[in-house]
Amino acid sequence: MKNFTTLSHASHAVNDIYWFVIPSVLPVILDEFKLGYGWAGGILTAFLLTIAVFSLIFGHFSDRFSRWSIISLGFLLASVGFFLSGFSHTEGTLIATLLLAAVGVSTYHPSMYAAVDENAREKRGKIYGFFEFWGVVGILGVFFIFGSLLQMVDWRGIFFLTAIPGVWLAFLFIRKPIIPKPDNSRSSDMTQNTKTAPGFSLKIIALFFIGLSLRILSITAIVNFAPTYLVREFNLPVDIANYGTGLIFLGGMIFALTFGILSDRYNQLTILLFLSGMIAPIIFFLAISHQLFLVYILLFLLGGFWLGFSPVQNIYVSTLTSSMGKGMGFGFLMGLMTLTNAFGPGLFGILADFTNLRMAILWYTLPAILGWLLLLIMAQSMKNNNAI
């Protein structure tokens, strides 16, 4: 079990690097290819859309075939994709190779979330909190370490470096084909979760996933454009802008672990509503603030309230989708969320081209508010069901 935990944490860190290495070098890519915000959003949208589609496919496969083999294949494809991206000299070849990497990235979360959930015998919030913690550690490394490396190597070198750990992890996963089997103590944990989140009707499920998608839509486009925002609006060097963006994930690292632990002790629905409700005000002040220090604080809080949500979210998803299979359930989560995310950067880039970066950020308070309202309606529906 200890080896499984160590491997899951290390692999989560590396896989989450894949999600954010493109934003970390995006300002440099835009300058080299002389691209506008619309192109930048299009690259991110294509990458995320590919992850969304293949998350559904590999989520289904992970309930039928070896999850270790699927993850191993994914890390190999991601490594090859990022390595080839480093040789790209046209927009077309860059996008094509990044899409290959995206297929590899898509294999991980559906399979690993299912494996972690099946082996979470007690204190599931804490287990998910630590799992998310190490994922955010990887993202933090992208913006802090890669930000410094950009002074020594260009974006192509960053992609080459990104490709290396995936080969190693592919080898480790293919050598560990057996997932530890959960014991009967898991049933008591499931009973506790049923009491925590009772009365899940189709209406409640729909409200949860739509509200979740709108919440994520409002956040990730801003996160992906954060380095570009700091470079263009505050005239920061790219490496310093990456350090500033890293504050998002520093906040996420701290909040994910903290609220994961708290979710084992306090009402999970209250935690969901609180963390979701804070997003819109933070985005609003981020759009209007011209003080760099305040922007840093807001980025830290944005990451905290964004990623602190994940442990409780995963517990709910496990309960909601238990009838369709763990892998398929988490594949549906990743597919739906990433599908929503895929259009976020593209729309954001178009808005920024027609207005400016600040106005585009301001517009993105709307889905955050709507997503929170849907979660409030869901909570009220659950309360009404319990009263019957």
Tab-separated table of C-alpha atoms in Angstrom:
chain	number	residue	atom	x	y	z
A	1	MET	CA	0.000	0.000	0.000
A	2	LYS	CA	2.901	2.325	0.803
A	3	ASN	CA	4.393	1.787	-2.672
A	4	PHE	CA	1.007	2.475	-4.235
A	5	THR	CA	0.666	5.737	-2.301
A	6	THR	CA	4.177	6.892	-3.216
A	7	LEU	CA	3.697	6.079	-6.889
A	8	SER	CA	0.271	7.726	-7.012
A	9	HIS	CA	1.628	10.932	-5.465
A	10	ALA	CA	4.699	11.104	-7.714
A	11	SER	CA	2.723	10.337	-10.861
A	12	HIS	CA	0.056	12.919	-9.983
A	13	ALA	CA	2.752	15.579	-9.668
A	14	VAL	CA	4.143	14.736	-13.109
A	15	ASN	CA	0.745	14.467	-14.814
A	16	ASP	CA	-0.350	17.840	-13.456
A	17	ILE	CA	2.850	19.351	-14.845
A	18	TYR	CA	1.561	18.356	-18.288
A	19	TRP	CA	-1.624	20.367	-17.774
A	20	PHE	CA	0.179	23.650	-17.129
A	21	VAL	CA	3.501	23.536	-18.935
A	22	ILE	CA	1.893	25.167	-21.999
A	23	PRO	CA	0.617	28.254	-20.096
A	24	SER	CA	4.033	28.626	-18.448
A	25	VAL	CA	5.739	29.112	-21.835
A	26	LEU	CA	2.787	30.598	-23.715
A	27	PRO	CA	4.032	34.223	-23.668
A	28	VAL	CA	7.289	33.112	-25.325
A	29	ILE	CA	5.463	30.995	-27.923
A	30	LEU	CA	3.181	33.940	-28.774
A	31	ASP	CA	6.197	36.167	-29.363
A	32	GLU	CA	8.101	33.637	-31.488
A	33	PHE	CA	5.181	32.787	-33.759
A	34	LYS	CA	3.706	36.321	-33.580
A	35	LEU	CA	0.292	35.020	-32.494
A	36	GLY	CA	-2.655	36.872	-30.950
A	37	TYR	CA	-4.716	35.980	-27.886
A	38	GLY	CA	-7.210	34.125	-30.072
A	39	TRP	CA	-4.477	31.766	-31.296
A	40	ALA	CA	-3.256	31.281	-27.731
A	41	GLY	CA	-6.743	30.374	-26.599
A	42	GLY	CA	-7.130	28.064	-29.593
A	43	ILE	CA	-3.994	26.106	-28.700
A	44	LEU	CA	-5.170	25.653	-25.126
A	45	THR	CA	-8.694	24.779	-26.266
A	46	ALA	CA	-7.461	22.098	-28.685
A	47	PHE	CA	-5.237	20.599	-25.971
A	48	LEU	CA	-8.016	20.505	-23.364
A	49	LEU	CA	-10.683	19.318	-25.810
A	50	THR	CA	-8.526	16.333	-26.713
A	51	ILE	CA	-8.074	15.503	-23.022
A	52	ALA	CA	-11.849	15.774	-22.496
A	53	VAL	CA	-12.782	13.369	-25.287
A	54	PHE	CA	-10.165	10.758	-24.462
A	55	SER	CA	-10.845	10.966	-20.690
A	56	LEU	CA	-14.288	9.519	-21.397
A	57	ILE	CA	-12.796	6.779	-23.579
A	58	PHE	CA	-10.007	5.775	-21.199
A	59	GLY	CA	-12.323	6.068	-18.185
A	60	HIS	CA	-14.456	3.344	-19.754
A	61	PHE	CA	-11.398	1.258	-20.635
A	62	SER	CA	-10.047	1.513	-17.070
A	63	ASP	CA	-13.024	-0.500	-15.766
A	64	ARG	CA	-12.296	-3.263	-18.303
A	65	PHE	CA	-8.509	-3.423	-18.592
A	66	SER	CA	-5.452	-2.965	-16.397
A	67	ARG	CA	-5.371	0.602	-15.074
A	68	TRP	CA	-1.596	0.394	-14.646
A	69	SER	CA	-1.159	-0.478	-18.332
A	70	ILE	CA	-3.428	2.385	-19.412
A	71	ILE	CA	-1.537	4.883	-17.260
A	72	SER	CA	1.804	3.530	-18.499
A	73	LEU	CA	0.723	4.010	-22.108
A	74	GLY	CA	-0.464	7.514	-21.265
A	75	PHE	CA	2.852	8.622	-19.802
A	76	LEU	CA	4.684	7.213	-22.822
A	77	LEU	CA	2.422	9.067	-25.281
A	78	ALA	CA	2.697	12.303	-23.300
A	79	SER	CA	6.490	12.075	-23.241
A	80	VAL	CA	6.698	11.453	-26.989
A	81	GLY	CA	4.263	14.290	-27.683
A	82	PHE	CA	6.108	16.892	-25.624
A	83	PHE	CA	9.482	15.738	-26.950
A	84	LEU	CA	8.324	16.146	-30.555
A	85	SER	CA	6.758	19.520	-29.701
A	86	GLY	CA	10.224	20.787	-28.916
A	87	PHE	CA	11.169	20.289	-32.575
A	88	SER	CA	8.156	22.232	-33.903
A	89	HIS	CA	8.820	25.225	-36.141
A	90	THR	CA	5.290	25.837	-37.403
A	91	GLU	CA	1.977	26.357	-35.637
A	92	GLY	CA	0.562	23.229	-37.275
A	93	THR	CA	3.273	20.839	-36.099
A	94	LEU	CA	3.234	22.385	-32.629
A	95	ILE	CA	-0.503	21.801	-32.261
A	96	ALA	CA	-0.353	18.272	-33.723
A	97	THR	CA	2.371	17.127	-31.334
A	98	LEU	CA	0.695	18.762	-28.344
A	99	LEU	CA	-2.506	16.903	-29.200
A	100	LEU	CA	-0.574	13.633	-29.100
A	101	ALA	CA	0.646	14.608	-25.633
A	102	ALA	CA	-2.943	15.451	-24.650
A	103	VAL	CA	-4.093	11.914	-25.509
A	104	GLY	CA	-1.470	10.616	-23.099
A	105	VAL	CA	-2.441	13.099	-20.388
A	106	SER	CA	-6.094	12.010	-20.618
A	107	THR	CA	-5.399	8.461	-19.420
A	108	TYR	CA	-4.286	9.357	-15.918
A	109	HIS	CA	-7.039	10.936	-13.837
A	110	PRO	CA	-9.941	8.539	-14.582
A	111	SER	CA	-7.789	5.496	-13.821
A	112	MET	CA	-5.899	6.873	-10.837
A	113	TYR	CA	-8.889	8.552	-9.164
A	114	ALA	CA	-10.680	5.207	-9.323
A	115	ALA	CA	-7.678	3.370	-7.877
A	116	VAL	CA	-7.234	5.906	-5.066
A	117	ASP	CA	-10.935	5.793	-4.225
A	118	GLU	CA	-10.988	1.992	-4.075
A	119	ASN	CA	-8.049	2.021	-1.650
A	120	ALA	CA	-9.315	4.843	0.593
A	121	ARG	CA	-10.434	2.759	3.571
A	122	GLU	CA	-10.945	5.642	5.993
A	123	LYS	CA	-10.515	9.419	6.185
A	124	ARG	CA	-11.153	9.775	2.476
A	125	GLY	CA	-10.979	13.564	2.609
A	126	LYS	CA	-7.465	13.413	4.025
A	127	ILE	CA	-6.373	10.828	1.444
A	128	TYR	CA	-7.750	12.901	-1.418
A	129	GLY	CA	-6.243	16.010	0.172
A	130	PHE	CA	-2.741	14.514	0.100
A	131	PHE	CA	-3.281	13.178	-3.425
A	132	GLU	CA	-4.293	16.647	-4.667
A	133	PHE	CA	-1.482	18.208	-2.610
A	134	TRP	CA	1.192	16.362	-4.568
A	135	GLY	CA	-0.481	17.152	-7.862
A	136	VAL	CA	-0.275	20.831	-7.021
A	137	VAL	CA	3.362	20.418	-5.981
A	138	GLY	CA	4.063	19.393	-9.571
A	139	ILE	CA	2.236	22.428	-10.961
A	140	LEU	CA	4.075	24.683	-8.529
A	141	GLY	CA	7.332	23.320	-9.905
A	142	VAL	CA	6.229	24.268	-13.420
A	143	PHE	CA	5.909	27.940	-12.618
A	144	PHE	CA	8.780	28.257	-10.132
A	145	ILE	CA	11.428	25.931	-11.606
A	146	PHE	CA	10.505	26.295	-15.267
A	147	GLY	CA	10.251	30.052	-14.774
A	148	SER	CA	13.908	30.088	-13.760
A	149	LEU	CA	14.945	27.666	-16.508
A	150	LEU	CA	13.455	29.938	-19.179
A	151	GLN	CA	16.433	32.214	-18.557
A	152	MET	CA	18.784	29.379	-19.610
A	153	VAL	CA	16.761	27.364	-22.151
A	154	ASP	CA	13.907	28.372	-24.455
A	155	TRP	CA	10.410	26.898	-24.518
A	156	ARG	CA	11.647	23.977	-26.623
A	157	GLY	CA	14.061	22.980	-23.884
A	158	ILE	CA	11.224	23.157	-21.365
A	159	PHE	CA	9.201	20.701	-23.439
A	160	PHE	CA	12.224	18.374	-23.685
A	161	LEU	CA	12.609	18.429	-19.890
A	162	THR	CA	8.879	17.837	-19.455
A	163	ALA	CA	9.118	14.655	-21.525
A	164	ILE	CA	11.770	12.971	-19.359
A	165	PRO	CA	9.895	11.878	-16.171
A	166	GLY	CA	7.027	10.349	-18.151
A	167	VAL	CA	9.317	7.657	-19.597
A	168	TRP	CA	10.453	6.676	-16.109
A	169	LEU	CA	6.884	6.543	-14.787
A	170	ALA	CA	5.704	4.516	-17.787
A	171	PHE	CA	8.327	1.906	-16.862
A	172	LEU	CA	7.289	1.890	-13.175
A	173	PHE	CA	3.598	1.479	-13.938
A	174	ILE	CA	4.061	-1.343	-16.438
A	175	ARG	CA	6.038	-3.216	-13.755
A	176	LYS	CA	3.191	-2.889	-11.211
A	177	PRO	CA	0.141	-4.452	-12.845
A	178	ILE	CA	-1.618	-5.386	-9.589
A	179	ILE	CA	-3.724	-2.804	-7.782
A	180	PRO	CA	-4.157	-3.487	-4.045
A	181	LYS	CA	-7.642	-4.819	-3.299
A	182	PRO	CA	-9.802	-2.916	-0.818
A	183	ASP	CA	-11.003	-4.707	2.296
A	184	ASN	CA	-14.425	-4.804	3.929
A	185	SER	CA	-13.753	-1.721	6.024
A	186	ARG	CA	-14.532	0.223	2.875
A	187	SER	CA	-18.243	-0.506	3.317
A	188	SER	CA	-18.473	1.480	6.529
A	189	ASP	CA	-16.841	4.387	4.751
A	190	MET	CA	-19.437	4.179	1.977
A	191	THR	CA	-22.188	4.231	4.578
A	192	GLN	CA	-20.723	7.370	6.065
A	193	ASN	CA	-20.585	9.012	2.626
A	194	THR	CA	-24.192	8.085	1.928
A	195	LYS	CA	-25.199	9.837	5.112
A	196	THR	CA	-23.101	12.832	4.225
A	197	ALA	CA	-24.597	13.229	0.766
A	198	PRO	CA	-28.099	11.711	0.805
A	199	GLY	CA	-30.896	11.791	-1.738
A	200	PHE	CA	-29.027	12.068	-5.010
A	201	SER	CA	-31.737	12.280	-7.665
A	202	LEU	CA	-31.103	12.920	-11.361
A	203	LYS	CA	-31.899	16.597	-10.738
A	204	ILE	CA	-29.290	16.829	-7.985
A	205	ILE	CA	-26.685	15.051	-10.117
A	206	ALA	CA	-27.336	17.441	-13.021
A	207	LEU	CA	-27.167	20.523	-10.793
A	208	PHE	CA	-23.908	19.294	-9.272
A	209	PHE	CA	-22.114	18.629	-12.548
A	210	ILE	CA	-23.389	21.719	-14.365
A	211	GLY	CA	-22.574	23.944	-11.385
A	212	LEU	CA	-19.148	22.331	-11.152
A	213	SER	CA	-18.497	22.862	-14.861
A	214	LEU	CA	-19.461	26.548	-14.771
A	215	ARG	CA	-17.273	27.082	-11.729
A	216	ILE	CA	-14.303	25.491	-13.460
A	217	LEU	CA	-15.036	27.388	-16.691
A	218	SER	CA	-14.609	30.681	-14.848
A	219	ILE	CA	-11.318	29.683	-13.252
A	220	THR	CA	-9.108	27.740	-15.620
A	221	ALA	CA	-9.146	30.183	-18.526
A	222	ILE	CA	-7.877	32.869	-16.149
A	223	VAL	CA	-5.285	30.490	-14.697
A	224	ASN	CA	-4.033	29.559	-18.174
A	225	PHE	CA	-3.698	33.232	-19.127
A	226	ALA	CA	-2.219	34.327	-15.781
A	227	PRO	CA	1.437	34.414	-16.979
A	228	THR	CA	0.410	36.344	-20.108
A	229	TYR	CA	-1.714	38.699	-17.967
A	230	LEU	CA	1.213	39.486	-15.663
A	231	VAL	CA	3.574	40.003	-18.608
A	232	ARG	CA	1.240	42.212	-20.665
A	233	GLU	CA	-0.519	44.205	-17.897
A	234	PHE	CA	2.315	44.606	-15.379
A	235	ASN	CA	5.324	44.460	-17.729
A	236	LEU	CA	6.920	41.607	-15.796
A	237	PRO	CA	9.607	39.363	-17.303
A	238	VAL	CA	8.327	35.909	-18.208
A	239	ASP	CA	10.215	34.189	-15.388
A	240	ILE	CA	8.835	36.604	-12.755
A	241	ALA	CA	5.339	36.191	-14.222
A	242	ASN	CA	5.686	32.435	-13.772
A	243	TYR	CA	6.671	32.939	-10.137
A	244	GLY	CA	3.557	35.067	-9.663
A	245	THR	CA	1.387	32.426	-11.310
A	246	GLY	CA	2.954	29.858	-9.014
A	247	LEU	CA	1.191	31.587	-6.124
A	248	ILE	CA	-2.082	30.171	-7.496
A	249	PHE	CA	-0.806	26.670	-6.905
A	250	LEU	CA	0.891	27.468	-3.626
A	251	GLY	CA	-2.543	28.496	-2.371
A	252	GLY	CA	-4.065	25.379	-3.916
A	253	MET	CA	-1.488	23.124	-2.274
A	254	ILE	CA	-2.213	24.532	1.181
A	255	PHE	CA	-5.990	24.693	0.816
A	256	ALA	CA	-6.368	21.232	-0.778
A	257	LEU	CA	-4.655	19.556	2.161
A	258	THR	CA	-6.411	21.741	4.742
A	259	PHE	CA	-9.941	21.330	3.402
A	260	GLY	CA	-9.360	17.661	2.636
A	261	ILE	CA	-8.707	17.099	6.339
A	262	LEU	CA	-11.582	19.386	7.374
A	263	SER	CA	-14.013	17.492	5.123
A	264	ASP	CA	-13.606	14.430	7.343
A	265	ARG	CA	-14.758	16.467	10.357
A	266	TYR	CA	-17.273	19.017	9.123
A	267	ASN	CA	-20.253	19.153	6.787
A	268	GLN	CA	-18.957	18.573	3.267
A	269	LEU	CA	-21.776	20.437	1.536
A	270	THR	CA	-21.079	23.569	3.570
A	271	ILE	CA	-17.418	23.368	2.530
A	272	LEU	CA	-18.421	22.986	-1.144
A	273	LEU	CA	-20.678	26.050	-1.038
A	274	PHE	CA	-18.143	28.189	0.808
A	275	LEU	CA	-15.243	27.388	-1.511
A	276	SER	CA	-17.381	27.836	-4.622
A	277	GLY	CA	-18.941	31.090	-3.446
A	278	MET	CA	-15.587	32.824	-2.992
A	279	ILE	CA	-14.524	32.469	-6.629
A	280	ALA	CA	-16.596	35.277	-8.217
A	281	PRO	CA	-15.471	38.047	-5.788
A	282	ILE	CA	-11.832	37.069	-6.230
A	283	ILE	CA	-12.095	37.153	-10.041
A	284	PHE	CA	-13.870	40.528	-9.886
A	285	PHE	CA	-11.137	42.150	-7.776
A	286	LEU	CA	-8.446	40.504	-9.904
A	287	ALA	CA	-9.924	42.235	-12.967
A	288	ILE	CA	-10.005	45.734	-11.437
A	289	SER	CA	-6.841	45.712	-9.321
A	290	HIS	CA	-3.780	47.634	-10.515
A	291	GLN	CA	-1.640	46.922	-7.460
A	292	LEU	CA	0.732	44.045	-8.176
A	293	PHE	CA	0.965	42.991	-4.512
A	294	LEU	CA	-2.830	42.751	-4.269
A	295	VAL	CA	-2.909	40.743	-7.505
A	296	TYR	CA	-0.445	38.285	-5.972
A	297	ILE	CA	-2.707	37.855	-2.935
A	298	LEU	CA	-5.751	37.366	-5.159
A	299	LEU	CA	-3.943	34.757	-7.266
A	300	PHE	CA	-3.000	32.886	-4.074
A	301	LEU	CA	-6.624	32.928	-2.891
A	302	LEU	CA	-7.964	31.974	-6.317
A	303	GLY	CA	-5.793	28.864	-6.299
A	304	GLY	CA	-6.767	28.060	-2.734
A	305	PHE	CA	-10.501	28.227	-3.261
A	306	TRP	CA	-10.199	26.509	-6.641
A	307	LEU	CA	-8.113	23.479	-5.637
A	308	GLY	CA	-9.269	23.279	-2.036
A	309	PHE	CA	-12.578	22.200	-3.554
A	310	SER	CA	-11.135	19.043	-5.128
A	311	PRO	CA	-11.026	16.538	-2.215
A	312	VAL	CA	-14.703	17.003	-1.302
A	313	GLN	CA	-15.675	17.141	-4.971
A	314	ASN	CA	-14.055	13.756	-5.560
A	315	ILE	CA	-15.889	12.175	-2.632
A	316	TYR	CA	-19.192	13.395	-4.053
A	317	VAL	CA	-18.334	12.156	-7.547
A	318	SER	CA	-17.460	8.720	-6.185
A	319	THR	CA	-20.852	8.485	-4.473
A	320	LEU	CA	-22.833	9.925	-7.381
A	321	THR	CA	-21.350	7.704	-10.071
A	322	SER	CA	-20.754	4.469	-8.145
A	323	SER	CA	-23.344	2.629	-10.251
A	324	MET	CA	-21.509	3.217	-13.545
A	325	GLY	CA	-18.066	2.033	-12.418
A	326	LYS	CA	-15.303	4.004	-10.739
A	327	GLY	CA	-13.202	4.589	-13.838
A	328	MET	CA	-16.186	5.557	-15.955
A	329	GLY	CA	-17.494	7.851	-13.222
A	330	PHE	CA	-14.249	9.755	-12.876
A	331	GLY	CA	-13.788	9.665	-16.646
A	332	PHE	CA	-17.167	11.375	-16.928
A	333	LEU	CA	-16.056	13.974	-14.370
A	334	MET	CA	-12.773	14.701	-16.148
A	335	GLY	CA	-14.401	14.624	-19.573
A	336	LEU	CA	-17.211	17.009	-18.634
A	337	MET	CA	-14.980	19.408	-16.735
A	338	THR	CA	-12.263	19.416	-19.362
A	339	LEU	CA	-14.789	19.748	-22.172
A	340	THR	CA	-16.089	22.869	-20.441
A	341	ASN	CA	-12.547	24.070	-19.872
A	342	ALA	CA	-11.663	23.505	-23.500
A	343	PHE	CA	-13.881	26.334	-24.636
A	344	GLY	CA	-12.861	28.624	-21.793
A	345	PRO	CA	-9.407	29.676	-23.067
A	346	GLY	CA	-10.653	30.079	-26.636
A	347	LEU	CA	-13.549	32.290	-25.587
A	348	PHE	CA	-11.269	34.191	-23.228
A	349	GLY	CA	-8.751	34.831	-26.001
A	350	ILE	CA	-11.452	36.128	-28.339
A	351	LEU	CA	-12.861	38.399	-25.613
A	352	ALA	CA	-9.371	39.715	-24.866
A	353	ASP	CA	-8.728	40.433	-28.547
A	354	PHE	CA	-11.974	42.386	-28.886
A	355	THR	CA	-11.735	44.160	-25.516
A	356	ASN	CA	-8.671	43.646	-23.303
A	357	LEU	CA	-7.372	41.173	-20.752
A	358	ARG	CA	-8.976	42.912	-17.767
A	359	MET	CA	-12.419	43.088	-19.344
A	360	ALA	CA	-12.201	39.417	-20.336
A	361	ILE	CA	-11.432	38.504	-16.719
A	362	LEU	CA	-14.372	40.610	-15.552
A	363	TRP	CA	-16.757	38.750	-17.872
A	364	TYR	CA	-15.655	35.484	-16.304
A	365	THR	CA	-17.257	36.380	-12.973
A	366	LEU	CA	-20.615	35.477	-14.557
A	367	PRO	CA	-20.155	31.681	-14.891
A	368	ALA	CA	-18.648	31.631	-11.382
A	369	ILE	CA	-21.782	33.254	-9.946
A	370	LEU	CA	-24.108	31.006	-11.957
A	371	GLY	CA	-22.223	27.861	-10.933
A	372	TRP	CA	-22.462	28.830	-7.256
A	373	LEU	CA	-26.206	29.498	-7.582
A	374	LEU	CA	-26.745	26.045	-9.097
A	375	LEU	CA	-24.890	24.448	-6.180
A	376	LEU	CA	-27.097	26.428	-3.782
A	377	ILE	CA	-30.190	25.094	-5.571
A	378	MET	CA	-28.732	21.597	-5.342
A	379	ALA	CA	-28.187	22.004	-1.601
A	380	GLN	CA	-31.765	23.200	-1.133
A	381	SER	CA	-33.072	20.255	-3.155
A	382	MET	CA	-31.102	17.851	-0.981
A	383	LYS	CA	-32.509	19.528	2.125
A	384	ASN	CA	-36.050	19.196	0.795
A	385	ASN	CA	-35.494	15.516	-0.013
A	386	ASN	CA	-34.312	14.880	3.530
A	387	ALA	CA	-37.369	16.627	4.928
A	388	ILE	CA	-39.749	14.309	3.068
